[in-house]
Each structure stands twice: as C-alpha cells, then as structure tokens.
Short mmCIF file of N, CA and C in Angstrom, two decimals:
data_model
loop_
_atom_site.label_atom_id
_atom_site.label_comp_id
_atom_site.label_asym_id
_atom_site.label_seq_id
_atom_site.Cartn_x
_atom_site.Cartn_y
_atom_site.Cartn_z
N MET F 399 75.54 81.82 -100.20
CA MET F 399 75.56 83.03 -100.50
C MET F 399 73.82 82.96 -100.21
N ASN F 400 73.15 82.95 -98.78
CA ASN F 400 71.76 83.25 -99.33
C ASN F 400 71.12 84.28 -100.05
N SER F 401 69.98 84.09 -100.16
CA SER F 401 69.33 85.45 -101.47
C SER F 401 68.99 86.29 -100.30
N THR F 402 68.01 86.41 -99.14
CA THR F 402 68.34 87.56 -97.90
C THR F 402 69.55 88.43 -96.99
N LEU F 403 70.93 87.75 -97.44
CA LEU F 403 71.32 88.68 -97.92
C LEU F 403 71.84 89.50 -98.65
N LEU F 404 72.09 88.47 -99.70
CA LEU F 404 72.77 89.20 -100.72
C LEU F 404 71.86 90.30 -101.29
N ASN F 405 69.86 90.42 -100.62
CA ASN F 405 69.11 91.21 -100.98
C ASN F 405 69.04 92.22 -100.25
N ASN F 406 69.68 92.45 -99.08
CA ASN F 406 69.89 93.31 -98.32
C ASN F 406 71.52 94.09 -98.39
N ILE F 407 72.51 93.36 -98.66
CA ILE F 407 73.55 94.14 -99.65
C ILE F 407 73.63 95.21 -100.52
N LEU F 408 72.81 94.07 -101.11
CA LEU F 408 72.26 94.91 -102.81
C LEU F 408 71.74 96.18 -102.19
N ARG F 409 70.62 96.42 -101.06
CA ARG F 409 69.83 97.20 -100.62
C ARG F 409 70.40 98.48 -100.54
N PHE F 410 71.55 98.14 -99.37
CA PHE F 410 72.28 99.20 -98.60
C PHE F 410 73.27 99.80 -99.78
N LEU F 411 73.43 99.29 -101.18
CA LEU F 411 74.84 99.77 -101.33
C LEU F 411 74.04 100.50 -102.81
N GLY F 412 72.80 99.76 -102.95
CA GLY F 412 71.66 100.92 -103.38
C GLY F 412 70.82 102.58 -103.36
N LEU F 413 70.32 101.75 -101.77
CA LEU F 413 70.24 103.30 -101.62
C LEU F 413 70.81 104.23 -101.23
N LEU F 414 72.71 103.86 -101.07
CA LEU F 414 74.11 104.53 -100.46
C LEU F 414 74.27 105.60 -101.78
N ILE F 415 74.35 104.33 -102.89
CA ILE F 415 74.73 105.42 -103.74
C ILE F 415 73.28 106.04 -104.36
N LEU F 416 72.40 105.97 -104.86
CA LEU F 416 71.40 106.95 -104.48
C LEU F 416 71.36 108.00 -104.04
N GLN F 417 71.52 108.29 -102.92
CA GLN F 417 71.34 109.06 -101.62
C GLN F 417 72.59 110.12 -102.37
N VAL F 418 73.65 109.13 -102.54
CA VAL F 418 74.59 110.43 -102.08
C VAL F 418 74.49 110.74 -103.77
N PHE F 419 74.59 110.21 -105.08
CA PHE F 419 75.00 110.71 -105.66
C PHE F 419 73.79 111.45 -106.63
N LEU F 420 72.89 111.04 -106.35
CA LEU F 420 71.33 111.40 -107.11
C LEU F 420 70.65 112.31 -106.11
N PHE F 421 70.33 111.40 -105.36
CA PHE F 421 69.25 112.64 -104.01
C PHE F 421 69.99 113.44 -103.37
N ASP F 422 71.28 113.50 -102.93
CA ASP F 422 71.79 115.07 -101.99
C ASP F 422 71.88 115.74 -103.22
N GLU F 423 71.96 115.71 -104.36
CA GLU F 423 72.23 117.21 -105.70
C GLU F 423 70.74 116.94 -105.80
N ILE F 424 69.52 116.92 -105.52
CA ILE F 424 68.44 117.51 -106.47
C ILE F 424 68.32 119.62 -105.35
N ASP F 425 68.32 119.19 -104.11
CA ASP F 425 67.66 120.49 -103.71
C ASP F 425 66.71 121.35 -104.08
N PHE F 426 65.81 120.12 -104.19
CA PHE F 426 64.40 121.08 -104.73
C PHE F 426 64.45 122.69 -103.44
N LEU F 427 63.22 123.96 -104.53
CA LEU F 427 63.37 124.68 -103.72
C LEU F 427 65.07 125.11 -102.89
N GLY F 428 66.26 124.79 -102.53
CA GLY F 428 67.25 125.03 -102.22
C GLY F 428 67.14 124.75 -100.49
N PHE F 429 66.69 123.79 -100.71
CA PHE F 429 66.68 122.94 -98.93
C PHE F 429 66.34 121.54 -99.05
N ILE F 430 64.82 121.42 -99.90
CA ILE F 430 65.13 119.96 -99.89
C ILE F 430 65.17 118.92 -100.33
N ASP F 431 65.86 118.09 -99.19
CA ASP F 431 66.68 116.64 -100.12
C ASP F 431 66.21 115.98 -99.65
N PRO F 432 64.70 114.93 -100.65
CA PRO F 432 65.17 113.51 -100.06
C PRO F 432 65.70 112.57 -99.48
N MET F 433 65.19 111.81 -98.08
CA MET F 433 66.50 110.67 -98.25
C MET F 433 66.00 109.59 -98.05
N VAL F 434 66.12 109.15 -98.56
CA VAL F 434 65.96 107.51 -99.02
C VAL F 434 66.69 106.60 -98.68
N TYR F 435 67.60 106.74 -97.82
CA TYR F 435 68.26 105.27 -97.62
C TYR F 435 67.35 105.23 -95.60
N VAL F 436 66.51 105.90 -95.29
CA VAL F 436 66.06 105.10 -94.24
C VAL F 436 64.72 104.07 -94.43
N LEU F 437 65.29 104.34 -96.30
CA LEU F 437 64.06 102.45 -96.65
C LEU F 437 65.17 101.48 -95.79
N PHE F 438 66.57 101.55 -96.50
CA PHE F 438 66.64 100.19 -96.03
C PHE F 438 66.79 100.01 -94.27
N ILE F 439 66.77 101.07 -93.55
CA ILE F 439 66.56 100.28 -91.67
C ILE F 439 64.63 100.38 -92.33
N ILE F 440 64.15 100.85 -92.47
CA ILE F 440 62.44 100.56 -92.21
C ILE F 440 62.36 98.82 -92.73
N LEU F 441 62.75 98.57 -94.17
CA LEU F 441 62.94 97.11 -95.02
C LEU F 441 63.68 95.71 -94.03
N PHE F 442 64.84 96.75 -92.78
CA PHE F 442 65.60 95.81 -93.13
C PHE F 442 64.67 94.18 -92.00
N PRO F 443 64.65 92.32 -92.77
CA PRO F 443 63.98 91.83 -91.89
C PRO F 443 64.35 91.81 -90.99
N VAL F 444 63.05 91.64 -90.04
CA VAL F 444 62.55 91.60 -88.77
C VAL F 444 63.49 90.48 -88.48
N GLU F 445 63.82 89.11 -89.04
CA GLU F 445 64.18 88.20 -88.31
C GLU F 445 66.41 88.15 -88.06
N ASN F 446 66.13 89.01 -88.73
CA ASN F 446 67.55 89.56 -88.25
C ASN F 446 68.01 89.72 -87.43
N LYS F 447 68.88 89.80 -86.83
CA LYS F 447 70.15 89.44 -84.88
C LYS F 447 69.79 90.75 -85.39
N ARG F 448 69.25 91.63 -83.60
CA ARG F 448 69.20 93.07 -83.44
C ARG F 448 70.87 94.02 -84.00
N TRP F 449 71.89 93.32 -82.67
CA TRP F 449 72.85 93.96 -83.87
C TRP F 449 73.66 93.92 -84.91
N ASN F 450 73.16 93.03 -85.31
CA ASN F 450 73.55 93.27 -87.20
C ASN F 450 72.68 94.52 -87.97
N PHE F 451 71.77 94.61 -87.16
CA PHE F 451 71.08 95.71 -87.87
C PHE F 451 71.49 97.06 -87.27
N ILE F 452 71.60 97.15 -86.22
CA ILE F 452 72.28 98.28 -85.27
C ILE F 452 73.35 98.64 -86.56
N PHE F 453 74.36 97.46 -86.44
CA PHE F 453 75.17 97.84 -86.60
C PHE F 453 75.28 98.37 -89.15
N PHE F 454 74.47 97.29 -89.27
CA PHE F 454 74.84 98.48 -90.27
C PHE F 454 73.53 99.74 -90.16
N ALA F 455 72.96 99.78 -89.84
CA ALA F 455 71.67 101.05 -89.41
C ALA F 455 73.74 102.17 -89.37
N PHE F 456 74.31 102.23 -88.37
CA PHE F 456 75.54 103.06 -87.64
C PHE F 456 76.01 103.09 -89.02
N GLY F 457 77.13 101.86 -89.80
CA GLY F 457 77.26 102.08 -90.96
C GLY F 457 77.35 102.92 -91.87
N LEU F 458 75.88 103.22 -92.01
CA LEU F 458 74.75 103.56 -93.28
C LEU F 458 75.43 104.80 -93.33
N GLY F 459 74.52 105.21 -91.41
CA GLY F 459 74.78 106.93 -91.11
C GLY F 459 75.99 107.65 -91.24
N ILE F 460 76.94 106.65 -90.52
CA ILE F 460 78.68 106.79 -90.67
C ILE F 460 78.99 107.09 -91.76
N ILE F 461 78.85 106.78 -92.69
CA ILE F 461 79.35 106.59 -94.60
C ILE F 461 78.65 107.99 -94.52
N LEU F 462 77.10 108.39 -94.47
CA LEU F 462 76.72 108.80 -95.60
C LEU F 462 77.39 110.42 -94.65
N ASP F 463 77.31 110.44 -93.47
CA ASP F 463 77.99 111.57 -92.59
C ASP F 463 79.10 111.77 -93.02
N THR F 464 80.59 110.70 -93.74
CA THR F 464 81.69 110.88 -94.18
C THR F 464 81.17 112.63 -95.69
N PHE F 465 80.53 111.56 -96.61
CA PHE F 465 80.13 112.22 -97.63
C PHE F 465 79.68 114.11 -97.50
N GLN F 466 78.84 114.01 -95.93
CA GLN F 466 78.02 115.06 -96.07
C GLN F 466 78.81 115.97 -95.12
N ASN F 467 79.21 115.49 -94.21
CA ASN F 467 80.12 116.56 -93.28
C ASN F 467 79.06 117.04 -92.34
N THR F 468 78.12 115.72 -92.02
CA THR F 468 77.30 116.35 -91.07
C THR F 468 77.39 116.17 -89.88
N GLY F 469 79.07 116.00 -89.19
CA GLY F 469 79.67 115.41 -88.15
C GLY F 469 78.49 114.63 -86.70
N GLY F 470 78.25 113.15 -87.88
CA GLY F 470 77.02 111.93 -87.16
C GLY F 470 75.76 112.17 -87.19
N ALA F 471 75.11 113.01 -87.62
CA ALA F 471 74.23 113.54 -87.10
C ALA F 471 73.09 112.36 -87.96
N HIS F 472 73.76 111.69 -89.16
CA HIS F 472 72.99 110.63 -89.63
C HIS F 472 73.69 109.42 -89.39
N ALA F 473 74.45 109.15 -88.13
CA ALA F 473 74.76 107.64 -87.30
C ALA F 473 73.56 107.81 -86.43
N ALA F 474 73.41 109.12 -85.58
CA ALA F 474 72.65 109.29 -84.65
C ALA F 474 70.76 109.20 -85.14
N ALA F 475 70.83 109.58 -86.13
CA ALA F 475 69.05 109.95 -86.41
C ALA F 475 69.41 108.24 -87.52
N SER F 476 70.04 107.51 -88.08
CA SER F 476 69.84 106.25 -87.86
C SER F 476 69.48 105.64 -86.89
N LEU F 477 70.67 105.69 -85.69
CA LEU F 477 70.99 104.30 -84.59
C LEU F 477 69.30 104.93 -83.55
N THR F 478 69.06 106.09 -84.10
CA THR F 478 68.53 106.50 -83.22
C THR F 478 66.72 105.76 -83.66
N LEU F 479 66.68 105.74 -84.97
CA LEU F 479 65.25 104.75 -85.66
C LEU F 479 65.49 103.30 -86.02
N ALA F 480 66.80 103.04 -85.77
CA ALA F 480 67.15 101.26 -85.41
C ALA F 480 67.08 100.94 -84.37
N PHE F 481 66.82 101.68 -83.18
CA PHE F 481 66.84 101.28 -81.52
C PHE F 481 65.26 101.03 -80.89
N THR F 482 64.52 102.44 -82.17
CA THR F 482 63.37 102.68 -81.85
C THR F 482 61.66 102.02 -82.20
N ARG F 483 62.76 101.58 -83.50
CA ARG F 483 61.56 100.38 -84.65
C ARG F 483 61.16 99.14 -84.09
N PRO F 484 61.61 98.36 -83.25
CA PRO F 484 60.26 97.90 -82.92
C PRO F 484 59.13 98.27 -81.93
N LEU F 485 59.69 99.09 -81.51
CA LEU F 485 58.15 100.24 -81.28
C LEU F 485 57.08 100.21 -81.99
N TRP F 486 57.89 101.32 -83.06
CA TRP F 486 57.48 101.33 -84.77
C TRP F 486 55.69 99.85 -84.81
N LEU F 487 57.01 99.17 -85.14
CA LEU F 487 56.77 97.50 -85.86
C LEU F 487 55.43 97.24 -84.97
N ARG F 488 55.95 97.30 -83.58
CA ARG F 488 54.77 97.24 -83.01
C ARG F 488 53.26 97.60 -82.87
N LEU F 489 53.48 99.00 -82.44
CA LEU F 489 52.62 99.95 -83.30
C LEU F 489 52.06 99.79 -83.77
N VAL F 490 52.88 99.57 -85.45
CA VAL F 490 51.79 99.29 -86.45
C VAL F 490 51.31 98.14 -86.72
N TYR F 491 51.89 96.64 -86.43
CA TYR F 491 51.56 95.31 -87.11
C TYR F 491 51.72 94.64 -85.41
N GLY F 492 51.17 95.14 -84.70
CA GLY F 492 50.56 94.60 -83.22
C GLY F 492 51.72 93.49 -83.10
N GLU F 493 50.14 92.18 -82.63
CA GLU F 493 50.38 91.08 -82.51
C GLU F 493 51.04 89.52 -83.64
N SER F 494 51.58 90.43 -85.04
CA SER F 494 52.33 89.53 -86.13
C SER F 494 53.44 90.24 -85.05
N TYR F 495 53.77 91.30 -84.71
CA TYR F 495 54.90 91.47 -84.88
C TYR F 495 55.71 90.88 -83.67
N LYS F 496 55.00 90.52 -82.70
CA LYS F 496 54.54 89.33 -81.35
C LYS F 496 55.76 88.40 -81.67
N MET F 497 55.20 87.92 -82.92
CA MET F 497 54.90 86.19 -83.81
C MET F 497 56.01 86.61 -84.53
N LYS F 498 57.11 87.96 -84.71
CA LYS F 498 58.31 87.86 -84.88
C LYS F 498 57.77 87.12 -87.29
N ASN F 499 56.20 86.84 -87.70
CA ASN F 499 55.93 86.55 -88.64
C ASN F 499 55.97 87.66 -89.92
N ILE F 500 56.11 88.67 -89.32
CA ILE F 500 56.20 90.06 -90.78
C ILE F 500 56.67 90.37 -91.93
N LYS F 501 56.67 90.20 -92.39
CA LYS F 501 57.04 90.69 -94.09
C LYS F 501 56.57 91.95 -94.60
N ILE F 502 57.29 93.48 -94.56
CA ILE F 502 57.19 94.52 -94.52
C ILE F 502 56.94 94.99 -95.66
N LEU F 503 57.21 94.27 -97.13
CA LEU F 503 57.30 94.34 -98.37
C LEU F 503 56.36 93.59 -99.01
N GLN F 504 55.34 92.74 -98.43
CA GLN F 504 54.52 91.54 -98.62
C GLN F 504 53.06 92.56 -97.24
N SER F 505 53.40 93.34 -96.75
CA SER F 505 51.91 93.66 -96.05
C SER F 505 51.10 94.77 -96.87
N SER F 506 50.01 95.45 -96.14
CA SER F 506 49.49 96.28 -96.82
C SER F 506 49.61 97.59 -96.87
N VAL F 507 49.60 98.41 -97.61
CA VAL F 507 49.84 99.72 -98.04
C VAL F 507 49.68 100.67 -96.89
N ASP F 508 48.19 100.41 -96.41
CA ASP F 508 48.13 101.49 -95.17
C ASP F 508 49.22 101.15 -94.04
N ARG F 509 49.63 99.70 -93.97
CA ARG F 509 50.19 99.19 -92.82
C ARG F 509 51.82 100.42 -92.82
N VAL F 510 52.41 99.71 -94.26
CA VAL F 510 53.50 100.00 -94.82
C VAL F 510 54.18 101.63 -94.23
N MET F 511 52.59 102.68 -95.14
CA MET F 511 53.07 103.81 -94.80
C MET F 511 52.65 104.51 -94.59
N LEU F 512 51.96 103.85 -92.72
CA LEU F 512 52.02 104.45 -91.17
C LEU F 512 53.43 104.00 -91.02
N LEU F 513 53.49 103.01 -91.43
CA LEU F 513 55.39 102.85 -90.47
C LEU F 513 56.78 104.03 -91.10
N LEU F 514 55.99 103.47 -92.73
CA LEU F 514 56.54 104.86 -93.52
C LEU F 514 56.68 106.59 -93.05
N THR F 515 55.91 106.74 -92.45
CA THR F 515 55.56 108.24 -91.98
C THR F 515 56.42 108.40 -90.54
N LEU F 516 56.58 107.21 -89.82
CA LEU F 516 56.50 107.45 -88.15
C LEU F 516 58.27 107.61 -88.62
N SER F 517 58.56 106.53 -89.34
CA SER F 517 59.86 106.58 -88.80
C SER F 517 60.70 107.76 -89.65
N ILE F 518 60.16 108.34 -91.17
CA ILE F 518 60.27 109.46 -91.49
C ILE F 518 60.71 110.16 -89.95
N ILE F 519 59.19 110.30 -90.16
CA ILE F 519 59.02 111.67 -88.74
C ILE F 519 59.93 111.82 -87.76
N LEU F 520 60.83 110.33 -86.82
CA LEU F 520 60.74 110.63 -86.07
C LEU F 520 62.67 110.70 -86.38
N HIS F 521 63.20 110.35 -87.44
CA HIS F 521 64.52 110.17 -88.18
C HIS F 521 65.32 111.92 -88.83
N HIS F 522 64.41 112.37 -89.00
CA HIS F 522 63.86 113.98 -89.51
C HIS F 522 63.83 114.38 -88.46
N LEU F 523 63.23 114.56 -87.59
CA LEU F 523 63.30 115.69 -86.74
C LEU F 523 64.99 115.08 -85.67
N ILE F 524 65.13 114.76 -85.24
CA ILE F 524 66.38 113.58 -85.17
C ILE F 524 67.83 114.19 -85.66
N PHE F 525 67.64 114.20 -86.92
CA PHE F 525 68.48 114.64 -87.89
C PHE F 525 68.45 116.41 -88.01
N PHE F 526 67.63 116.94 -88.16
CA PHE F 526 67.84 118.33 -88.30
C PHE F 526 67.53 119.10 -87.03
N SER F 527 67.93 118.13 -85.39
CA SER F 527 67.73 119.10 -84.85
C SER F 527 69.05 119.05 -84.20
N LEU F 528 70.25 118.08 -84.92
CA LEU F 528 71.55 118.33 -84.53
C LEU F 528 72.31 119.01 -85.08
N VAL F 529 71.51 118.53 -86.84
CA VAL F 529 72.60 119.75 -86.77
C VAL F 529 72.23 120.92 -86.91
N ILE F 530 71.19 121.35 -86.73
CA ILE F 530 70.87 122.97 -86.63
C ILE F 530 71.78 123.54 -85.47
N PHE F 531 71.25 122.04 -84.00
CA PHE F 531 71.39 122.45 -82.74
C PHE F 531 71.36 123.58 -82.11
N ASN F 532 70.09 124.42 -82.32
CA ASN F 532 70.08 125.98 -81.66
C ASN F 532 68.48 125.72 -82.00
N SER F 533 68.47 125.70 -80.05
CA SER F 533 66.58 125.46 -79.91
C SER F 533 65.73 126.53 -80.01
N SER F 534 66.47 128.07 -80.30
CA SER F 534 65.55 129.08 -80.93
C SER F 534 65.17 129.06 -82.65
N GLN F 535 66.16 128.25 -82.81
CA GLN F 535 65.35 127.74 -84.19
C GLN F 535 64.25 126.51 -84.70
N ILE F 536 63.66 126.02 -83.09
CA ILE F 536 62.76 125.48 -83.13
C ILE F 536 62.11 125.40 -84.30
N LEU F 537 61.25 126.66 -85.39
CA LEU F 537 60.31 126.27 -85.64
C LEU F 537 60.39 125.92 -87.17
N TYR F 538 62.31 126.75 -88.14
CA TYR F 538 63.03 126.06 -88.51
C TYR F 538 62.63 124.92 -89.30
N ILE F 539 63.44 124.25 -87.42
CA ILE F 539 63.63 122.70 -87.38
C ILE F 539 62.42 121.79 -87.77
N LEU F 540 61.37 122.90 -87.52
CA LEU F 540 59.91 121.57 -88.00
C LEU F 540 59.90 121.87 -89.31
N LYS F 541 60.01 122.91 -90.04
CA LYS F 541 59.61 122.90 -91.27
C LYS F 541 60.63 122.29 -92.03
N LEU F 542 61.56 122.09 -91.66
CA LEU F 542 62.36 120.71 -92.29
C LEU F 542 62.34 120.10 -92.36
N THR F 543 61.89 119.11 -91.35
CA THR F 543 61.80 117.89 -90.77
C THR F 543 60.51 117.92 -91.61
N LEU F 544 59.51 119.09 -92.01
CA LEU F 544 57.89 118.51 -92.13
C LEU F 544 58.42 118.53 -93.74
N MET F 545 58.76 119.07 -94.79
CA MET F 545 58.99 119.87 -95.98
C MET F 545 59.52 118.36 -95.95
N VAL F 546 61.34 118.10 -96.59
CA VAL F 546 62.48 117.19 -96.35
C VAL F 546 61.17 116.21 -95.98
N GLY F 547 60.68 115.58 -94.83
CA GLY F 547 59.80 114.46 -94.44
C GLY F 547 58.26 114.45 -95.27
N LEU F 548 58.03 115.67 -96.14
CA LEU F 548 57.13 115.19 -97.54
C LEU F 548 57.60 114.95 -97.87
N ALA F 549 58.83 115.19 -99.02
CA ALA F 549 59.24 115.13 -100.42
C ALA F 549 60.29 113.63 -100.08
N SER F 550 60.67 112.99 -98.53
CA SER F 550 61.32 111.64 -98.38
C SER F 550 59.99 110.97 -98.72
N LEU F 551 58.74 110.61 -98.18
CA LEU F 551 57.37 109.80 -98.11
C LEU F 551 57.72 109.71 -99.66
N VAL F 552 56.95 110.82 -99.70
CA VAL F 552 56.59 110.85 -102.13
C VAL F 552 57.98 109.91 -102.50
N VAL F 553 58.96 110.24 -102.91
CA VAL F 553 60.03 109.44 -102.93
C VAL F 553 60.68 107.92 -102.82
N ASN F 554 60.18 107.65 -101.44
CA ASN F 554 60.37 106.44 -100.46
C ASN F 554 58.25 105.90 -101.70
N SER F 555 57.86 106.39 -101.29
CA SER F 555 56.44 105.78 -101.74
C SER F 555 56.50 104.72 -103.38
N ILE F 556 57.02 106.12 -103.81
CA ILE F 556 57.86 105.62 -105.60
C ILE F 556 58.59 104.83 -105.02
N LEU F 557 59.67 105.00 -105.17
CA LEU F 557 60.67 103.56 -105.23
C LEU F 557 59.74 101.93 -104.13
N LEU F 558 59.34 101.88 -103.46
CA LEU F 558 58.43 100.89 -102.54
C LEU F 558 57.66 100.63 -104.28
N ALA F 559 56.60 101.25 -104.13
CA ALA F 559 55.71 101.03 -105.71
C ALA F 559 56.39 99.91 -107.02
N LEU F 560 57.94 100.86 -106.97
CA LEU F 560 58.81 100.26 -108.38
C LEU F 560 58.57 99.17 -107.84
N PHE F 561 60.04 98.52 -106.61
CA PHE F 561 59.88 97.20 -106.28
C PHE F 561 59.86 96.39 -105.39
N LYS F 562 58.64 97.27 -104.87
CA LYS F 562 57.79 95.71 -104.07
C LYS F 562 57.03 94.81 -104.82
N PRO F 563 57.25 93.52 -104.76
CA PRO F 563 57.44 92.24 -104.91
C PRO F 563 55.61 92.24 -105.87
N LYS F 564 55.66 91.41 -106.28
CA LYS F 564 54.28 91.63 -106.44
C LYS F 564 54.15 90.48 -106.09
N VAL F 565 52.37 90.46 -106.04
CA VAL F 565 51.79 89.10 -104.94
C VAL F 565 51.17 88.26 -106.35
N LYS F 566 51.41 86.90 -106.15
CA LYS F 566 50.68 86.16 -106.69
C LYS F 566 49.33 86.13 -106.27
N VAL F 567 48.71 85.47 -106.90
CA VAL F 567 47.03 84.84 -105.98
C VAL F 567 46.93 83.86 -107.08
#
C-alpha cells in the first residue's frame, strides 16, 4: 500500500472521528460547532482520480449525516465542494493547478488560507441553507455561515499548523 493512500485513509478516519466525537459536542455559545472534516476535501491530492475523490467526499458526508441526522445536508455540501474544488484551485493556484504540480500542504500559508476560506464559506452556506431550508431565515443562515465558518477556519488553521510537514532547507 503506498503512503499517499495510507495518509488519505488515516486523514479520512481521523477527521471523521474528531468531528463526530469531539467537535460535534462543543456547542460554543449554543450553536457553534467547528467543522473540521472539510479539511479532508481540501487536502485530498490533486493528482488522484476525480471519481475516487467524489466518492470519498460523498462517503464522508453521508457518514456524518448518519451521526447527526441532517438528512443529506453534509453529503450535498461535501459533494458541492468536491465538484467545485477545481475552480477554487484554479483561482488560488493559477498555472500551477493546470500543470497538476501543486501540493497543498507544501504551498504558502496565504494560498492555503485563501483556499480554506473559500471552501469553508461555500460548504457552510450550502450546508446551512439545506438544514434550515427557509428563505425567510436568510439572515440566520448567513449568521451561522459566518460564525461557524470563522470557528471552522480557526480550528482548521490550528490543525494545519500542527500537522503540516516541515519544509527541509
């Protein structure tokens, strides 16, 4: 088994377990639960086959839907993020993405943070729109997207800082 596959499996299981057993239990201020599983979708290797990636994103979302009783909202938000990730990568990395020679974990902090921010905003907006599913609650959806998105951005940034491989000089 190659190390990339093993790393992806460990990242999948680790973030899933962290999300279900730790971060879903936080409820900071009564409604803020950081979503760390989005990190798996963002960090999935670019050079892997797209259908494998979409399958993993759907699997991650549907497992979380099972634990949280959210009726497919995690799966839909994860699939939307998986389908639009090439757009975000092209926007953030430009020509490097077209050449398929980017390693997200080894890129500069500003690019990773921009990618993380765009991905979290899209994911959370889709997720909370589907969970609430009421157009008269648009301000509440935006509030949740902003507050939970900020918490997710902070927690994901801390996780990236802790587990980012050290660059050899």
